[in-house]
Each structure stands twice: as C-alpha cells, then as structure tokens.
C-alpha cells in the first residue's frame, strides 16, 4: 500500500483512538464522546468514505484492514462502556445507600390504607372453619410430589389409563415422569395416613386444603393452578352413611339451609364405592336454569370409601379400620358464591378486583 | 358415548320420558352430559333436484341454483360447492322452521331472490357433516318433492351423550347401557339377532396363531365371502350418525356398528391382501416400524418415558410376517377394505388392557379400539360380535357366506375372581343392611354370577367387568355395584363423631394471624403464578431453578424461587392501569432446587415407592410489596416492625446483609435478625431498581419490599416471643430522658438501644427518635437520639437516682463506642 493511501497511518490512528478511550474514566464523558470515537463522526467513518479513492485492485484489502481496526476500537469501546457503566451504577447505588438500622420507625408517616384479604384465601378459611366446627383438623402438604404419592399409592399405577383423568405437569428431576406438580390434594392423605400408622394409631379426621396444578390451557372456567380441599376420615366403623352425612352437613353449613346434597356413582381409583357429589343449584335454588343445564343440581366434587388398595399401600388393616375421603375446588366455591364469570381474574391481581373482597 | 334412544329400544322396552331416563342414568353413574333431539322440525324439508347451477357476477362464494321440488323451478342462492347439476338435495322452502328455531324466509342477495334454502346434514341435525349439502343420490333412489323424512325413513330420535366412567368398560356400548337400565327398571333385556355360519370350515383357508399369549388372550378369525361393498341401509347410517360416527361403506359401518352396540373393537381386512389368510399376534422387535392409518410411521418396541414402560408393542402380522397393524390400537394402511373387496377376513380379539394402554400412550395414538381395550373388553365377546357383524352386513348383502368353525385361538385370559360377600360386609361399608337376596337380584341382573356360600355369597363378576378385582378390593367393587343399582339416593346418612376436637395447629393459627396483620396494615392480598419464565428469574440471578418438563408455554416453565417477580409484575400492571397506588402481599411457597437447597425434601418415589428421591425444598414466604407513591425502604421497615410487634416477636434487629438477597435493592436492604436466637427471619428494603426497570416501572419510583420466612416466624426457638408473664405497670410517675450519642457508622443504632434498655432495671422503654449527620460531627459518624423512659418500682424517683441511672446509660453506650453528644 502506498504512502499516499488515506490508510497510511491507520495503525497509529487506531492506537490513538484506543488510548483516548482508555483515558476516559467518566461514564458521561464516554457517552458524550461516543460519536467521535466510534460513531458517525469518528475518524474511522471518515476513512471509510475515502475508500473510493483507492485503486480498485487494492480496495478490498484496504477495506479489510479498516474493518479490522474498527473492530479493535469498537471492542475496546464496548468493554470500557460496560466497565464505566458498572462503576456508574455502583456509585449511584452507593449514593442511594440507606442504613435501615437507622430508620426512626416512629417518624415514618404512612397513609392509612384499607387492605383486602384474597378471595381464595378467605374462602379456604371459611371452608376450614366449617370442617373444624365438625371436628376436623387441618393438614398441609407439599406441592411437588413423587409419582408414588400423587399416583401409585392412590391406586393409580404407572401407565394406568386412569392417569388420563389428570393432565400432569412433570418436574425435571430424577427419572423422566417420576416427579410431578401435585394434580390433587390427595397425596396429603397418604402422608397423613403414613404418619398416623407410624404413630401406631391410624385414626385420621382431617381436611387438607392446598394448591394443585393441571396441565390445561387456562380459560374462563379453569386455571392451570387451582385450590382444592380434601377431607379424610379413618376410624373404626366408618361407613358410606357417615360420608353422605358429612357431605350434607357441610353443604348446609357452607351454602345455607336451602341447599342440599346428593351422591351419584362415579369412578375414582382411590375410593370404592365412589361418588360424585352434587348440590342444589345455588343460582336457581333447584328449579332448573342454564347454569345447571336445567337439572337443578351442580357438581361440586368427588368422594368415596377408601379403596382397600390405598389402605394396603399405607399399611392400614382394612378389616379393622375403614374410612372415606372427599374433595372439591375452593376456587369453585368462590366462583359460585360471587358469580365470577372469568376465573382468570383471580390471578390477574387487578387492584379493582382485589378491593371488592373484605 | 352417544346413545340413540331408538337403539336402546332394540334391547329393552322403554316407556319413560327422556327427562326421566336422564335421571335414571345419572343415578346409575352413567352421567348424561347432554340430550339431543334429532329428526325433529324437518318435516317441511323436501327432496329437490338441482336443474341448473350458474355463477353470480361479483360473488365467488355463492351461486344461483335452479331446483325442482315438485311445484315448478325455483331459484335459490346457495353457498355450498359440493354438488352438480342432476344431484338431489334437501330443500327447505320459505316458511319452514328448521331445528334451532331457524325460520326460512325469502332473501335477496346480489339482486337475486332466494326462495328457500338447500341444506347440509348438520343444518338438519342429521349428523355433524357440514362440508356441503347433504347429497342424497348415493343414499336413496330420490323422488322429487318427497318429504325428506319419508325418503330417508327418519324417525325423530333422542340422543343421550353419556360420560362413561373409567371402571365401566361394559357401559361403553349400547347393550351395556341397556343392561344397567334393565337392571334398575327390573325389565328383561333382549338379545340382538345373531347370524349363524353357512359356509365350509374356516380352517380350510385361514390360519391364526398367538405368540404373545400374555398380551393377547384371544384371537378369533372369520372368513366372510360374497361381499359387495356399497353404502349401508339408511337406518344403519342414521344410527351411526346418531352415535357420532360417519357412515362409510357397509363393511366398515357394520364393523363400527358392532363396536358401538356390543363394545367389541374389531378389524375387517380385505382377505385378498392378507398373505395366506393368516393372522398372527406377536411382539414387535426393536427396529421394526409401521405406517398407521393416520399416515404416521411409528418405530416399535422402544422403551417409553413413563415409569415401568419397557416398550412392549404387540403387532398383527400376516402369513408372510408382514405387520398389518399395531394390535388393539390401529391398523396399517395397506390391508383395509376397499370398493373392490369381495372377501373379508374378520378379526375380533382380546388384548391385555395395560399393554394397550402403554402402547397407546407411548405412540400418542388413541383410537376407539384402544380406548376400549385399555379399559378392558369382554374376553368372551369376540365370536358373538362376529355373528352380529355378519347379521348387520346381511342387511345390505343378503347373499354373504360366513364360513363355519371360525378360528379361535387363546392366550392367557384374565382370571375371573370369586369374591366372598356377607351381609355384614355390605352393612360395614354402606351403613345399611341390604338383604342378601336383594343383593343377589341386583347382581344377577347385570350378569354377575352369585352362589350361596354358608351364611354369605360367592360372587363372580360378569365377564365384561374386568374392573372387578380379587379379594378385599373386589369386595368393595361388588358392594359399589350393589349400592349403584340399589341407588345411592336411598342410602342412609349419619354424621359421625369422634372424641378428638377439631382445630388448627399453632402454625396454622399463626399463618392466619400473619395474613390478618398484613391486611390490617393495608395490603391487598394477591395470588401470583407459581410458574414463571427463565427470563423472570435470570434477572435476579437466583441460581439453579426447578423446571417443568412439559410446560404449556415457556413463560410458565420454571417453579418460582422467589415471590418478588410475581408481585412486582402484578404491581407494574396495576401502575399501567393507573391503580398502582397500593400494597400487595402474598403468602406462598417458593421452590429451591435440591442441588442448592439446605434441606432438600427426601421422599418415597420410584415404582412401588421403593427408592428415596430428593425433591425441592418448599419454603413458605410472606412477601409485601409497598407500591404507594411515598413508599420506600423506610415504610417497609415500619411495616415489618409492625408485623413483628403484632406477632409478639419482640426483639428483632435490622442489619445490613453480607449478600444482597434476591430481588432487593443492593444498598437499601437489611436482614431481620432475632437478637436472642440469631436467626434470620427475613429481609426488608426496596425492590431492586434493575427489576423495576425491566418491568418498565416509572423511573425513579421506589418500591418498599418485605420478605419474611414463615417457617422461621412460626418457630418460637428462632423467632423469640415476648415473655408470657404480664407486667403490672408501676404506680409511680416516670421520668423521660433524651440522650443523643455520637456513634461511628459501624455501631448499630439498635445495639445502642438494646444496651440502654439493659443498663438498669428502671429502664422501661427506649426508642430512637432522631438521626442526624452533619459536618460539625465529622465523617463516618452520626448522632443518634434516644428517648428513655425510666420508671421507679417502689417509690418516686429522686434527682440523684435519675442522675445515677443517666450515668449508667451513658456508660453502657460508651462501651459500644458511642459518646454522649455535647449539648
Ligand atoms: Zn340452576
């Protein structure tokens, strides 16, 4: 390349730019200088425009050289930019520092704000209270479960077609499809019975509320996460009549004296005999309307006598003890009571929605 | 399953109204999801011939059609394209009212008057087909102007859409539903007409074998000759349509008819395409594949993802060992019946339910056949179903020949359990005594066999009831059948009692209290998603995350390990809506990956719970986001201190943490530490400005944040409670001392407060009331002013007493490096 080439001093020009960049230690200055260093008004951009003057046979090579220089300068600029930005951010945060140990609490004046309990949480509480009044205790359980607790101990063996009843989210742990987000609160039953057996007294009288998950695209009537409350009684001499009595007592206590319950046969792997329980339609009080498809009844949940296979899985002697379980949706109770047209409002957390409940 | 009432009537006399039947079905556990009335409101529809079809200028979706329906040519504007001149189609004249209260009137479109409507099958509620007009020429010999109901022999019908429970394989058929109904109504059930064989022996021309006896319990093969493939008679087509299946040809229709009516999935092959007229059932071996009817090539015998799925596939092969189908799931696309078929090789078999369930799941392939086999098809049904198939086929081909002695090969069939049942067993389960002769009557009505056995019964289920198990479980199954047929609604109710009182645990009461406190302080309680995206959490650099293998969307693929993202997002959305002047709170679980958790949860897992799994640590946290205009770290501190006070957690100090907790502002955060136990109870401060920027919150807006560890709060050894002993306030007047100290920044204001508190028994309360920094004090120090309330125990204070205590106070602060500030 001849000395008269516009790129004759490229190396030193490049080094000079890098030196300038290195010298800047203030983020604001660097930003201010950006156009001159690497931008539209920079030396390298000016040189770019002179490429046209170079003989065609040398132009490609010159272009490559210029590109190489530009890359070096830009890389350095970007590095410096990040360094100084971090310094700047740290300085800003430092300037913002507040030792919270020095906060004079009595001097903090906050406006009075009226709070609002969450609808689902207060519905859960109300349901718990009804059952506590009937002599139940309340038990909690984890949301991530093994296949054993969520399915197999509940008499739903691997690949059993009944698994199709639950659209399951699998958790990426262990062997494939062995850890799940619980699809129902029923695994807590197993935990409770196992714990009771360990203590040598298999009796359980408990309800188990909690969050569950189903892999189902949310719509106005379903959410992928939802809340269930499940009941479990294990004792001597417990029969289907006790189950039906508990369901009826609960129904009247929670929904009111004009609402009653009825049971009809259904299938759940963990209970036998099993039933679905329906309550008088709360919209039409049983006269028949669109909500209840003119039947006067709406489905609320499932229930049944503990299946002998479940008792066996947890080591309870089914010839001495018997029991029942039932379960239904907490969100659904809230939906019914407040005629919530779109369940997605429950997870939207719009202040205007939240403030309706007290 | 959709069941036409007319079809049920083949099996049982019914006088009940559809509404009454619906109640009976529901009470039997055959839940009716919908009732549909068909063949009604179409009396006015006539058979019309299409004379001419003309395009309409400026419209390519509609055409002008001239028809003849008996009263001279009429012009109709029609949008369907599936017919040609000369076809016969249903015509609804002006004035007709079609199903769904659809009144036909004269309409003018593009300047052309349409004098009625040409109809699709769906518009007439005859079947679901809406691909075009219901062209009649293939179905009947049309007569112009004849009422359609007459031409097709349609009678009004009622279709029950019944949801069949997983333990009722038998009810997935018209006959099964009729059997339940007959048992409940106490009426006899009629058997369908069955054909008998009328040809030479099957064994002369065909062969069958089973080499997978555990998976295939039975394989029957029949040869049916002299077939002419053509459309089925209208009544068969209507039944299939009513049951939701599309009519195709007489052979396919008869096959479907039998499956719907009796519950036996089956397969008619074109016998000429089956090498050696031989069927075999064997295991597929790795490397084999099949192209199923849906056009997909499927690799066989590969282990599945699910627990215990070793990848067993069973295939049907012909005499050349060519794979014809995936047994019990779906056929291949080569050997089916076509228009030229004259001889059918008919297969009806029994396959092991679990094998079919696994195959079907592994290949993501569900068919009418697999859905039935995986629940369990009656192993004794195959030949009866074949006889019914031949009988139905005879309706269109009376000349067919069914070779005698159909081939019937057996593998391993499920054992029929024998269950002992006493009157006590029934009462012990149902709480009512149902006499054994009543139980016997109910069970025999659904074809259970019942024998007397001493005081009790020995019961064997109907062969169609593979759901009934052995032993105690089987006893429960049988008792459910008795209860079901007896009617759940007749069973008694009783409210049980037990000695133990119900109630909440201490932790549960505290959880409620905490929620109440937070709401009392002004928070609106939110519910934010448990599942978030990587991007949500990467922002906070919160390390290893727990993932979902099969998320619905990538935004919901990671289990949250903090509540801050969800709450901050909910708040930011409210800000956008102009409703962001609020406090949001949430009490919920966060999930810590077992690799990084301090205490991963060990639990039973694997097949039969035989291994120990490490699951995520689930921590319950209370988060409060203070998003009102004036909120910042200070209001967060006041909020947190208020919570601690209300819970009686008496002695908490806020210190700068060594590491910034997730989601917090790095220089405006403190950890709340219980003085006595040293436990961290949570964090207080502001939301990270980076997170706020990512959520496009208003620039410069501060957001207070409190994040408390619920388990720590609930644990009284970690969150030390105020003494339970009540103190009686002194009757003597108190003295107030204001003391200001100059303390280096390294000395914690609360440490001084605590030292002052402990300096003398007379100190009743100490509170910080002012913090001052100024050049006059020097760098690295500040003035902390405390108000100290002194209360004497036994007598009024003297000045010297006060002076002495003041000295003690000043000394105790000095020990920490704080000097009394010069006045
Ligand atoms: Zn209603």
CSV table of N, CA, C and O in Angstrom, one decimal, chain B residues 91-175:
chain,number,residue,atom,x,y,z
B,91,UNK,N,-84.3,-29.6,0.5
B,91,UNK,CA,-84.7,-28.3,0.3
B,91,UNK,C,-85.7,-27.8,1.3
B,91,UNK,O,-86.7,-28.4,1.5
B,92,UNK,N,-85.4,-26.7,2.0
B,92,UNK,CA,-86.3,-26.1,3.0
B,92,UNK,C,-87.0,-24.9,2.4
B,92,UNK,O,-86.3,-23.9,2.1
B,93,UNK,N,-88.3,-25.1,2.1
B,93,UNK,CA,-89.0,-24.0,1.4
B,93,UNK,C,-89.2,-22.8,2.3
B,93,UNK,O,-89.1,-22.9,3.6
B,94,UNK,N,-89.6,-21.7,1.7
B,94,UNK,CA,-89.9,-20.5,2.5
B,94,UNK,C,-91.0,-20.8,3.5
B,94,UNK,O,-92.0,-21.5,3.1
B,95,UNK,N,-90.9,-20.4,4.8
B,95,UNK,CA,-91.9,-20.7,5.7
B,95,UNK,C,-91.5,-21.9,6.7
B,95,UNK,O,-92.1,-22.0,7.7
B,96,UNK,N,-90.6,-22.7,6.2
B,96,UNK,CA,-90.2,-23.8,7.0
B,96,UNK,C,-89.4,-23.3,8.3
B,96,UNK,O,-88.7,-22.2,8.2
B,97,UNK,N,-89.5,-24.0,9.4
B,97,UNK,CA,-88.7,-23.6,10.5
B,97,UNK,C,-87.8,-24.8,10.9
B,97,UNK,O,-88.3,-25.9,11.3
B,98,UNK,N,-86.5,-24.7,10.7
B,98,UNK,CA,-85.5,-25.8,10.9
B,98,UNK,C,-85.1,-25.9,12.4
B,98,UNK,O,-85.4,-24.9,13.2
B,99,UNK,N,-84.5,-27.0,12.8
B,99,UNK,CA,-84.0,-27.1,14.2
B,99,UNK,C,-83.3,-25.9,14.6
B,99,UNK,O,-82.5,-25.3,13.9
B,100,UNK,N,-83.4,-25.6,15.9
B,100,UNK,CA,-82.8,-24.4,16.4
B,100,UNK,C,-83.6,-23.1,16.1
B,100,UNK,O,-83.1,-22.0,16.1
B,101,UNK,N,-84.9,-23.3,15.8
B,101,UNK,CA,-85.8,-22.2,15.5
B,101,UNK,C,-85.3,-21.3,14.4
B,101,UNK,O,-85.4,-20.1,14.4
B,102,UNK,N,-84.8,-22.0,13.4
B,102,UNK,CA,-84.2,-21.3,12.2
B,102,UNK,C,-85.3,-21.2,11.2
B,102,UNK,O,-85.6,-22.1,10.5
B,103,UNK,N,-85.9,-20.0,11.0
B,103,UNK,CA,-87.0,-19.8,10.1
B,103,UNK,C,-86.5,-19.4,8.7
B,103,UNK,O,-85.6,-18.6,8.6
B,104,UNK,N,-87.0,-20.1,7.7
B,104,UNK,CA,-86.6,-19.8,6.3
B,104,UNK,C,-87.5,-18.8,5.7
B,104,UNK,O,-88.7,-18.9,5.7
B,105,UNK,N,-86.9,-17.7,5.2
B,105,UNK,CA,-87.6,-16.6,4.6
B,105,UNK,C,-87.0,-16.3,3.2
B,105,UNK,O,-85.9,-16.7,2.9
B,106,UNK,N,-87.8,-15.6,2.4
B,106,UNK,CA,-87.2,-15.1,1.1
B,106,UNK,C,-86.1,-14.1,1.4
B,106,UNK,O,-86.2,-13.3,2.3
B,107,UNK,N,-85.0,-14.3,0.7
B,107,UNK,CA,-83.9,-13.3,0.9
B,107,UNK,C,-83.4,-12.9,-0.5
B,107,UNK,O,-83.4,-13.6,-1.5
B,108,UNK,N,-82.9,-11.7,-0.6
B,108,UNK,CA,-82.3,-11.2,-1.8
B,108,UNK,C,-80.8,-11.0,-1.6
B,108,UNK,O,-80.4,-10.3,-0.7
B,109,UNK,N,-80.1,-11.7,-2.5
B,109,UNK,CA,-78.6,-11.5,-2.4
B,109,UNK,C,-78.1,-11.2,-3.8
B,109,UNK,O,-78.4,-11.9,-4.8
B,110,UNK,N,-77.3,-10.1,-3.9
B,110,UNK,CA,-76.7,-9.7,-5.2
B,110,UNK,C,-77.8,-9.6,-6.2
B,110,UNK,O,-77.7,-10.0,-7.4
B,111,UNK,N,-79.0,-9.1,-5.8
B,111,UNK,CA,-80.1,-8.8,-6.7
B,111,UNK,C,-80.9,-10.1,-7.1
B,111,UNK,O,-81.8,-10.0,-7.9
B,112,UNK,N,-80.5,-11.2,-6.5
B,112,UNK,CA,-81.2,-12.4,-6.8
B,112,UNK,C,-82.1,-12.9,-5.6
B,112,UNK,O,-81.6,-12.9,-4.5
B,113,UNK,N,-83.3,-13.2,-5.9
B,113,UNK,CA,-84.2,-13.7,-4.8
B,113,UNK,C,-84.0,-15.1,-4.5
B,113,UNK,O,-84.0,-15.9,-5.5
B,114,UNK,N,-83.7,-15.5,-3.3
B,114,UNK,CA,-83.5,-16.9,-2.9
B,114,UNK,C,-84.8,-17.4,-2.3
B,114,UNK,O,-85.3,-16.9,-1.3
B,115,UNK,N,-85.4,-18.4,-2.9
B,115,UNK,CA,-86.8,-18.9,-2.5
B,115,UNK,C,-86.6,-20.1,-1.6
B,115,UNK,O,-87.2,-21.1,-1.8
B,116,UNK,N,-85.9,-20.0,-0.5
B,116,UNK,CA,-85.7,-21.1,0.4
B,116,UNK,C,-84.2,-21.5,0.5
B,116,UNK,O,-83.4,-20.7,0.2
B,117,UNK,N,-83.9,-22.6,1.1
B,117,UNK,CA,-82.5,-23.0,1.4
B,117,UNK,C,-82.3,-24.4,1.1
B,117,UNK,O,-83.1,-25.3,1.4
B,118,UNK,N,-81.1,-24.7,0.5
B,118,UNK,CA,-80.6,-26.1,0.4
B,118,UNK,C,-79.8,-26.4,1.6
B,118,UNK,O,-79.0,-25.6,2.0
B,119,UNK,N,-79.9,-27.6,2.1
B,119,UNK,CA,-79.4,-27.9,3.5
B,119,UNK,C,-78.3,-28.9,3.6
B,119,UNK,O,-78.2,-29.8,2.8
B,120,UNK,N,-77.4,-28.7,4.5
B,120,UNK,CA,-76.4,-29.7,4.9
B,120,UNK,C,-77.0,-30.6,5.9
B,120,UNK,O,-78.0,-30.3,6.5
B,121,UNK,N,-76.3,-31.7,6.2
B,121,UNK,CA,-76.8,-32.7,7.2
B,121,UNK,C,-76.8,-32.0,8.5
B,121,UNK,O,-77.7,-32.3,9.3
B,122,UNK,N,-75.8,-31.2,8.8
B,122,UNK,CA,-75.8,-30.6,10.2
B,122,UNK,C,-76.9,-29.6,10.4
B,122,UNK,O,-77.5,-29.5,11.5
B,123,UNK,N,-77.3,-28.9,9.3
B,123,UNK,CA,-78.4,-27.9,9.5
B,123,UNK,C,-79.7,-28.6,9.8
B,123,UNK,O,-80.5,-28.1,10.4
B,124,UNK,N,-79.7,-29.9,9.4
B,124,UNK,CA,-81.0,-30.7,9.7
B,124,UNK,C,-80.8,-31.5,10.9
B,124,UNK,O,-81.7,-32.3,11.3
B,125,UNK,N,-79.6,-31.4,11.6
B,125,UNK,CA,-79.3,-32.2,12.8
B,125,UNK,C,-79.4,-33.7,12.5
B,125,UNK,O,-79.8,-34.4,13.3
B,126,UNK,N,-78.9,-34.0,11.3
B,126,UNK,CA,-78.9,-35.5,11.0
B,126,UNK,C,-77.6,-36.1,11.3
B,126,UNK,O,-77.5,-37.2,11.8
B,127,UNK,N,-76.5,-35.4,11.0
B,127,UNK,CA,-75.2,-35.7,11.5
B,127,UNK,C,-74.3,-34.5,11.5
B,127,UNK,O,-74.8,-33.4,11.3
B,128,UNK,N,-73.1,-34.6,11.8
B,128,UNK,CA,-72.2,-33.5,12.1
B,128,UNK,C,-71.6,-32.9,10.8
B,128,UNK,O,-70.9,-31.9,10.8
B,129,UNK,N,-72.0,-33.5,9.6
B,129,UNK,CA,-71.3,-33.1,8.4
B,129,UNK,C,-71.8,-31.8,7.9
B,129,UNK,O,-73.0,-31.5,7.7
B,130,UNK,N,-70.8,-30.8,7.8
B,130,UNK,CA,-71.2,-29.5,7.3
B,130,UNK,C,-70.3,-29.1,6.2
B,130,UNK,O,-70.0,-27.9,5.9
B,131,UNK,N,-69.7,-30.1,5.5
B,131,UNK,CA,-68.8,-29.9,4.4
B,131,UNK,C,-69.5,-29.4,3.1
B,131,UNK,O,-68.9,-29.0,2.2
B,132,UNK,N,-70.8,-29.4,3.1
B,132,UNK,CA,-71.6,-29.0,1.9
B,132,UNK,C,-73.0,-29.6,2.1
B,132,UNK,O,-73.4,-29.9,3.2
B,133,UNK,N,-73.7,-29.6,1.0
B,133,UNK,CA,-75.1,-30.0,1.0
B,133,UNK,C,-75.2,-31.5,1.3
B,133,UNK,O,-74.2,-32.3,1.0
B,134,UNK,N,-76.3,-32.0,1.8
B,134,UNK,CA,-76.5,-33.4,2.1
B,134,UNK,C,-76.9,-34.1,0.8
B,134,UNK,O,-78.1,-34.1,0.5
B,135,UNK,N,-76.0,-34.5,-0.1
B,135,UNK,CA,-76.3,-35.0,-1.4
B,135,UNK,C,-76.9,-36.4,-1.2
B,135,UNK,O,-76.4,-37.3,-0.6
B,136,UNK,N,-78.2,-36.6,-1.8
B,136,UNK,CA,-78.9,-37.8,-1.4
B,136,UNK,C,-78.7,-39.0,-2.4
B,136,UNK,O,-79.1,-40.1,-2.1
B,137,UNK,N,-78.1,-38.7,-3.6
B,137,UNK,CA,-78.2,-39.7,-4.7
B,137,UNK,C,-77.5,-41.0,-4.3
B,137,UNK,O,-77.9,-42.0,-4.8
B,138,UNK,N,-76.5,-41.0,-3.5
B,138,UNK,CA,-75.8,-42.2,-3.1
B,138,UNK,C,-76.6,-43.0,-2.1
B,138,UNK,O,-76.3,-44.2,-1.8
B,139,UNK,N,-77.5,-42.3,-1.4
B,139,UNK,CA,-78.1,-42.9,-0.2
B,139,UNK,C,-79.4,-43.6,-0.6
B,139,UNK,O,-79.8,-44.7,-0.1
B,140,UNK,N,-80.2,-43.0,-1.5
B,140,UNK,CA,-81.6,-43.5,-1.8
B,140,UNK,C,-81.8,-43.3,-3.2
B,140,UNK,O,-81.0,-42.7,-4.0
B,141,UNK,N,-82.9,-43.8,-3.7
B,141,UNK,CA,-83.4,-43.5,-5.0
B,141,UNK,C,-84.4,-42.3,-4.9
B,141,UNK,O,-85.5,-42.5,-4.4
B,142,UNK,N,-83.9,-41.1,-5.2
B,142,UNK,CA,-84.7,-39.9,-4.8
B,142,UNK,C,-85.9,-39.8,-5.7
B,142,UNK,O,-85.9,-40.1,-6.9
B,143,UNK,N,-86.9,-39.3,-5.0
B,143,UNK,CA,-88.2,-38.9,-5.7
B,143,UNK,C,-88.4,-37.4,-5.5
B,143,UNK,O,-88.5,-37.0,-4.3
B,144,UNK,N,-88.5,-36.7,-6.5
B,144,UNK,CA,-88.6,-35.2,-6.4
B,144,UNK,C,-89.9,-34.8,-5.6
B,144,UNK,O,-90.9,-35.4,-5.9
B,145,UNK,N,-89.7,-33.9,-4.7
B,145,UNK,CA,-90.9,-33.4,-3.9
B,145,UNK,C,-91.3,-34.3,-2.8
B,145,UNK,O,-92.1,-33.9,-2.0
B,146,UNK,N,-90.6,-35.4,-2.6
B,146,UNK,CA,-91.0,-36.3,-1.4
B,146,UNK,C,-90.4,-35.7,-0.2
B,146,UNK,O,-89.3,-35.1,-0.1
B,147,UNK,N,-91.2,-35.7,0.9
B,147,UNK,CA,-90.7,-35.2,2.2
B,147,UNK,C,-89.4,-36.0,2.6
B,147,UNK,O,-89.4,-37.2,2.4
B,148,UNK,N,-88.4,-35.3,3.1
B,148,UNK,CA,-87.1,-35.9,3.3
B,148,UNK,C,-87.3,-37.0,4.4
B,148,UNK,O,-86.6,-38.0,4.3
B,149,UNK,N,-88.1,-36.7,5.4
B,149,UNK,CA,-88.2,-37.8,6.5
B,149,UNK,C,-88.7,-39.1,5.9
B,149,UNK,O,-88.2,-40.1,6.3
B,150,UNK,N,-89.6,-39.0,5.0
B,150,UNK,CA,-90.2,-40.2,4.3
B,150,UNK,C,-89.1,-40.8,3.5
B,150,UNK,O,-88.9,-42.0,3.5
B,151,UNK,N,-88.4,-40.0,2.7
B,151,UNK,CA,-87.4,-40.5,1.7
B,151,UNK,C,-86.3,-41.2,2.5
B,151,UNK,O,-85.8,-42.3,2.0
B,152,UNK,N,-85.9,-40.7,3.7
B,152,UNK,CA,-84.8,-41.3,4.4
B,152,UNK,C,-85.2,-42.3,5.5
B,152,UNK,O,-84.5,-43.0,6.1
B,153,UNK,N,-86.6,-42.3,5.7
B,153,UNK,CA,-87.1,-43.2,6.7
B,153,UNK,C,-86.7,-42.7,8.1
B,153,UNK,O,-86.4,-43.5,9.0
B,154,UNK,N,-86.6,-41.4,8.2
B,154,UNK,CA,-86.2,-40.8,9.5
B,154,UNK,C,-87.3,-40.8,10.5
B,154,UNK,O,-88.4,-40.4,10.2
B,155,UNK,N,-87.0,-41.3,11.7
B,155,UNK,CA,-88.0,-41.0,12.8
B,155,UNK,C,-87.3,-40.1,13.8
B,155,UNK,O,-86.1,-40.2,14.0
B,156,UNK,N,-88.0,-39.3,14.5
B,156,UNK,CA,-87.4,-38.4,15.5
B,156,UNK,C,-86.7,-39.3,16.5
B,156,UNK,O,-87.2,-40.4,16.9
B,157,UNK,N,-85.6,-38.9,17.0
B,157,UNK,CA,-84.9,-39.7,18.0
B,157,UNK,C,-84.3,-38.8,19.1
B,157,UNK,O,-84.2,-37.5,18.9
B,158,UNK,N,-83.9,-39.4,20.2
B,158,UNK,CA,-83.3,-38.7,21.3
B,158,UNK,C,-81.9,-39.3,21.5
B,158,UNK,O,-81.8,-40.5,21.6
B,159,UNK,N,-80.9,-38.4,21.5
B,159,UNK,CA,-79.5,-39.0,21.7
B,159,UNK,C,-79.0,-38.6,23.1
B,159,UNK,O,-78.9,-37.4,23.4
B,160,UNK,N,-78.7,-39.5,23.9
B,160,UNK,CA,-78.1,-39.3,25.2
B,160,UNK,C,-76.5,-39.3,25.0
B,160,UNK,O,-76.0,-40.2,24.5
B,161,UNK,N,-75.9,-38.2,25.5
B,161,UNK,CA,-74.5,-38.2,25.5
B,161,UNK,C,-74.0,-38.6,26.9
B,161,UNK,O,-74.1,-37.9,27.8
B,162,UNK,N,-73.6,-39.9,27.0
B,162,UNK,CA,-73.3,-40.4,28.3
B,162,UNK,C,-71.8,-40.5,28.6
B,162,UNK,O,-71.0,-40.9,27.7
B,163,UNK,N,-71.4,-40.0,29.7
B,163,UNK,CA,-70.0,-40.0,30.0
B,163,UNK,C,-69.7,-41.3,30.8
B,163,UNK,O,-70.3,-41.5,31.8
B,164,UNK,N,-68.9,-42.1,30.2
B,164,UNK,CA,-68.6,-43.5,30.8
B,164,UNK,C,-67.4,-43.4,31.7
B,164,UNK,O,-66.3,-43.0,31.3
B,165,UNK,N,-67.6,-43.8,32.9
B,165,UNK,CA,-66.5,-43.8,33.9
B,165,UNK,C,-65.5,-44.9,33.5
B,165,UNK,O,-65.7,-45.9,32.9
B,166,UNK,N,-64.2,-44.6,34.0
B,166,UNK,CA,-63.1,-45.5,33.7
B,166,UNK,C,-63.3,-46.9,34.2
B,166,UNK,O,-62.6,-47.8,33.7
B,167,UNK,N,-64.1,-47.1,35.2
B,167,UNK,CA,-64.3,-48.5,35.7
B,167,UNK,C,-65.5,-49.2,35.1
B,167,UNK,O,-66.0,-50.2,35.6
B,168,UNK,N,-66.0,-48.6,34.0
B,168,UNK,CA,-67.2,-49.2,33.4
B,168,UNK,C,-67.0,-49.6,31.9
B,168,UNK,O,-67.6,-49.0,31.0
B,169,UNK,N,-66.0,-50.4,31.6
B,169,UNK,CA,-65.7,-50.8,30.2
B,169,UNK,C,-67.0,-51.3,29.6
B,169,UNK,O,-67.3,-51.1,28.4
B,170,UNK,N,-67.8,-52.0,30.4
B,170,UNK,CA,-69.0,-52.6,29.8
B,170,UNK,C,-70.1,-51.6,29.3
B,170,UNK,O,-70.9,-51.9,28.5
B,171,UNK,N,-70.0,-50.4,30.0
B,171,UNK,CA,-71.0,-49.4,29.6
B,171,UNK,C,-70.7,-48.6,28.4
B,171,UNK,O,-71.4,-47.7,28.0
B,172,UNK,N,-69.6,-48.9,27.8
B,172,UNK,CA,-69.2,-48.2,26.6
B,172,UNK,C,-69.8,-48.9,25.4
B,172,UNK,O,-69.2,-49.1,24.3
B,173,UNK,N,-71.1,-49.3,25.5
B,173,UNK,CA,-71.8,-49.9,24.4
B,173,UNK,C,-73.3,-49.7,24.7
B,173,UNK,O,-73.7,-49.5,25.8
B,174,UNK,N,-74.0,-49.8,23.6
B,174,UNK,CA,-75.5,-49.7,23.7
B,174,UNK,C,-76.0,-50.8,24.6
B,174,UNK,O,-76.8,-50.6,25.5
B,175,UNK,N,-75.5,-52.0,24.4
B,175,UNK,CA,-76.0,-53.1,25.1
B,175,UNK,C,-75.7,-53.0,26.6
B,175,UNK,O,-76.5,-53.3,27.5
